Amino acid sequence: MGSTTLKEAPWTAQSVIATLPHPLAENTSSPVPFFHLLERLKSTKREGWRRFGITNGESISDHMYRMSIMTMCAPPALAAKLDIPRCTKMALIHDMAESIVGDITPADTHIPKAEKARREAEVIEYIGKSLLGAVPGPCSSGYPRYIPRVRG
């Protein structure tokens, strides 16, 4: 008799989106569904804190906000070498994919860096096309260029 092993289905953004309590309206001219997705970052705690049993650790959005403030407080000698508005935008959006992917840390060795990068890229594409693609203005056109390229 041969043994059977159940193979886990590959991770997809759509498989996570399907489990959300409220469906996201896609391909609308309103950014509101995107804003609803961002709400998840307020209640999702960063895994590093949770891993060490810290119950009041920062959320992903707490982290993003604090990073953006830090960019605006760069010392003058450093600020002169940086594009501060671009750094601030990057700090505000660099972890948006975690609204669907979750906070994958280096301690999550069962998820290789290349897989983490693939998941984040899939979510960025979903956000850019399905949630912001029909939204006029800088939000839809400027979003993808500020997402960091993750090395595998």
Tab-separated table of C-alpha atoms in Angstrom:
chain	number	residue	atom	x	y	z
A	1	MET	CA	0.000	0.000	0.000
A	2	GLY	CA	1.279	3.406	-0.908
A	3	SER	CA	1.244	6.205	1.554
A	4	THR	CA	-0.623	9.356	0.818
A	5	THR	CA	0.486	12.711	1.993
A	6	LEU	CA	-1.619	15.770	1.802
A	7	LYS	CA	0.244	18.539	0.110
A	8	GLU	CA	-0.554	22.009	1.328
A	9	ALA	CA	-1.923	24.300	-1.353
A	10	PRO	CA	0.460	27.100	-2.305
A	11	TRP	CA	-0.143	30.409	-0.559
A	12	THR	CA	-2.074	32.984	-2.553
A	13	ALA	CA	-3.294	36.450	-1.705
A	14	GLN	CA	-6.769	35.429	-2.871
A	15	SER	CA	-6.854	32.507	-0.412
A	16	VAL	CA	-6.292	34.953	2.457
A	17	ILE	CA	-8.635	37.599	1.044
A	18	ALA	CA	-11.384	34.962	0.842
A	19	THR	CA	-11.174	34.540	4.633
A	20	LEU	CA	-11.617	38.235	5.452
A	21	PRO	CA	-14.787	38.953	7.448
A	22	HIS	CA	-15.834	41.689	5.029
A	23	PRO	CA	-15.178	41.373	1.296
A	24	LEU	CA	-13.125	44.130	-0.312
A	25	ALA	CA	-14.823	45.928	-3.188
A	26	GLU	CA	-12.447	45.706	-6.128
A	27	ASN	CA	-11.953	47.846	-9.232
A	28	THR	CA	-13.868	50.836	-7.907
A	29	SER	CA	-12.974	54.496	-8.293
A	30	SER	CA	-12.981	54.828	-4.501
A	31	PRO	CA	-9.923	54.208	-2.307
A	32	VAL	CA	-12.161	53.195	0.630
A	33	PRO	CA	-11.659	49.409	0.150
A	34	PHE	CA	-7.899	50.026	0.278
A	35	PHE	CA	-8.375	51.985	3.510
A	36	HIS	CA	-10.349	49.062	4.959
A	37	LEU	CA	-7.481	46.727	4.125
A	38	LEU	CA	-5.079	49.073	5.921
A	39	GLU	CA	-7.227	48.789	9.060
A	40	ARG	CA	-5.856	45.276	9.488
A	41	LEU	CA	-2.411	46.766	10.153
A	42	LYS	CA	-3.728	48.533	13.270
A	43	SER	CA	-4.728	45.299	14.975
A	44	THR	CA	-1.961	43.031	13.690
A	45	LYS	CA	0.872	42.945	16.207
A	46	ARG	CA	4.434	42.600	15.013
A	47	GLU	CA	5.613	39.032	15.456
A	48	GLY	CA	8.903	39.870	17.151
A	49	TRP	CA	6.990	41.229	20.131
A	50	ARG	CA	4.553	38.320	20.238
A	51	ARG	CA	7.342	35.771	19.973
A	52	PHE	CA	8.829	37.079	23.212
A	53	GLY	CA	5.493	37.223	25.048
A	54	ILE	CA	5.172	41.002	24.985
A	55	THR	CA	1.421	41.545	24.884
A	56	ASN	CA	1.440	45.308	24.352
A	57	GLY	CA	3.983	45.343	21.546
A	58	GLU	CA	3.554	47.616	18.588
A	59	SER	CA	1.235	46.876	15.703
A	60	ILE	CA	2.432	46.948	12.117
A	61	SER	CA	0.832	50.369	11.628
A	62	ASP	CA	2.463	51.638	14.846
A	63	HIS	CA	5.818	50.606	13.377
A	64	MET	CA	5.153	52.230	9.998
A	65	TYR	CA	4.022	55.490	11.603
A	66	ARG	CA	7.014	55.645	13.952
A	67	MET	CA	9.399	54.973	11.069
A	68	SER	CA	7.832	57.832	9.076
A	69	ILE	CA	8.276	60.247	11.993
A	70	MET	CA	11.892	59.111	12.341
A	71	THR	CA	12.556	60.020	8.707
A	72	MET	CA	11.261	63.527	9.305
A	73	CYS	CA	13.548	63.910	12.328
A	74	ALA	CA	16.763	63.009	10.522
A	75	PRO	CA	19.665	65.198	11.652
A	76	PRO	CA	20.494	67.978	9.170
A	77	ALA	CA	23.808	66.403	8.083
A	78	LEU	CA	22.007	63.182	7.156
A	79	ALA	CA	18.845	64.847	5.824
A	80	ALA	CA	20.922	66.776	3.280
A	81	LYS	CA	21.935	63.443	1.721
A	82	LEU	CA	18.418	61.998	1.610
A	83	ASP	CA	15.171	62.582	-0.213
A	84	ILE	CA	13.171	62.960	3.019
A	85	PRO	CA	9.689	63.049	1.405
A	86	ARG	CA	10.501	59.819	-0.460
A	87	CYS	CA	11.885	58.214	2.714
A	88	THR	CA	8.738	59.223	4.599
A	89	LYS	CA	6.505	57.705	1.924
A	90	MET	CA	8.563	54.522	1.945
A	91	ALA	CA	8.292	54.289	5.740
A	92	LEU	CA	4.526	54.738	5.565
A	93	ILE	CA	3.958	52.002	3.011
A	94	HIS	CA	6.864	49.561	3.275
A	95	ASP	CA	4.889	46.971	5.253
A	96	MET	CA	1.455	47.357	3.639
A	97	ALA	CA	1.683	43.889	2.102
A	98	GLU	CA	1.635	42.514	5.643
A	99	SER	CA	-2.079	43.379	5.759
A	100	ILE	CA	-2.536	40.116	3.836
A	101	VAL	CA	0.822	38.315	4.099
A	102	GLY	CA	1.267	38.801	7.835
A	103	ASP	CA	4.493	39.735	9.607
A	104	ILE	CA	6.993	37.136	8.436
A	105	THR	CA	10.258	37.452	10.360
A	106	PRO	CA	13.704	35.879	9.930
A	107	ALA	CA	12.726	33.470	12.740
A	108	ASP	CA	10.052	32.025	10.426
A	109	THR	CA	12.573	29.699	8.804
A	110	HIS	CA	9.812	27.563	7.254
A	111	ILE	CA	9.140	30.445	4.840
A	112	PRO	CA	12.210	31.155	2.687
A	113	LYS	CA	13.084	34.765	1.826
A	114	ALA	CA	12.214	34.157	-1.814
A	115	GLU	CA	8.737	32.916	-0.831
A	116	LYS	CA	8.212	35.928	1.439
A	117	ALA	CA	9.211	38.201	-1.455
A	118	ARG	CA	6.850	36.356	-3.822
A	119	ARG	CA	3.927	36.729	-1.407
A	120	GLU	CA	4.598	40.411	-0.853
A	121	ALA	CA	4.907	41.042	-4.592
A	122	GLU	CA	1.590	39.263	-5.171
A	123	VAL	CA	-0.125	41.434	-2.567
A	124	ILE	CA	1.422	44.615	-3.963
A	125	GLU	CA	0.139	43.664	-7.403
A	126	TYR	CA	-3.328	42.950	-5.963
A	127	ILE	CA	-3.427	46.296	-4.143
A	128	GLY	CA	-2.146	48.214	-7.150
A	129	LYS	CA	-4.486	46.605	-9.678
A	130	SER	CA	-7.605	45.521	-7.783
A	131	LEU	CA	-7.885	48.130	-5.035
A	132	LEU	CA	-6.140	51.199	-6.466
A	133	GLY	CA	-6.057	50.555	-10.207
A	134	ALA	CA	-9.261	52.494	-10.923
A	135	VAL	CA	-8.629	55.205	-8.320
A	136	PRO	CA	-7.610	58.488	-9.955
A	137	GLY	CA	-4.653	60.435	-8.632
A	138	PRO	CA	-1.251	59.833	-7.117
A	139	CYS	CA	-2.280	56.966	-4.854
A	140	SER	CA	-2.679	54.514	-7.709
A	141	SER	CA	0.199	55.726	-9.847
A	142	GLY	CA	2.794	56.277	-7.145
A	143	TYR	CA	2.257	53.331	-4.851
A	144	PRO	CA	4.281	50.512	-6.480
A	145	ARG	CA	7.509	52.475	-6.931
A	146	TYR	CA	7.884	52.960	-3.167
A	147	ILE	CA	7.693	49.284	-2.350
A	148	PRO	CA	11.146	47.961	-1.527
A	149	ARG	CA	12.544	45.191	-3.670
A	150	VAL	CA	13.057	42.203	-1.399
A	151	ARG	CA	16.101	40.109	-2.115
A	152	GLY	CA	15.554	36.351	-1.982
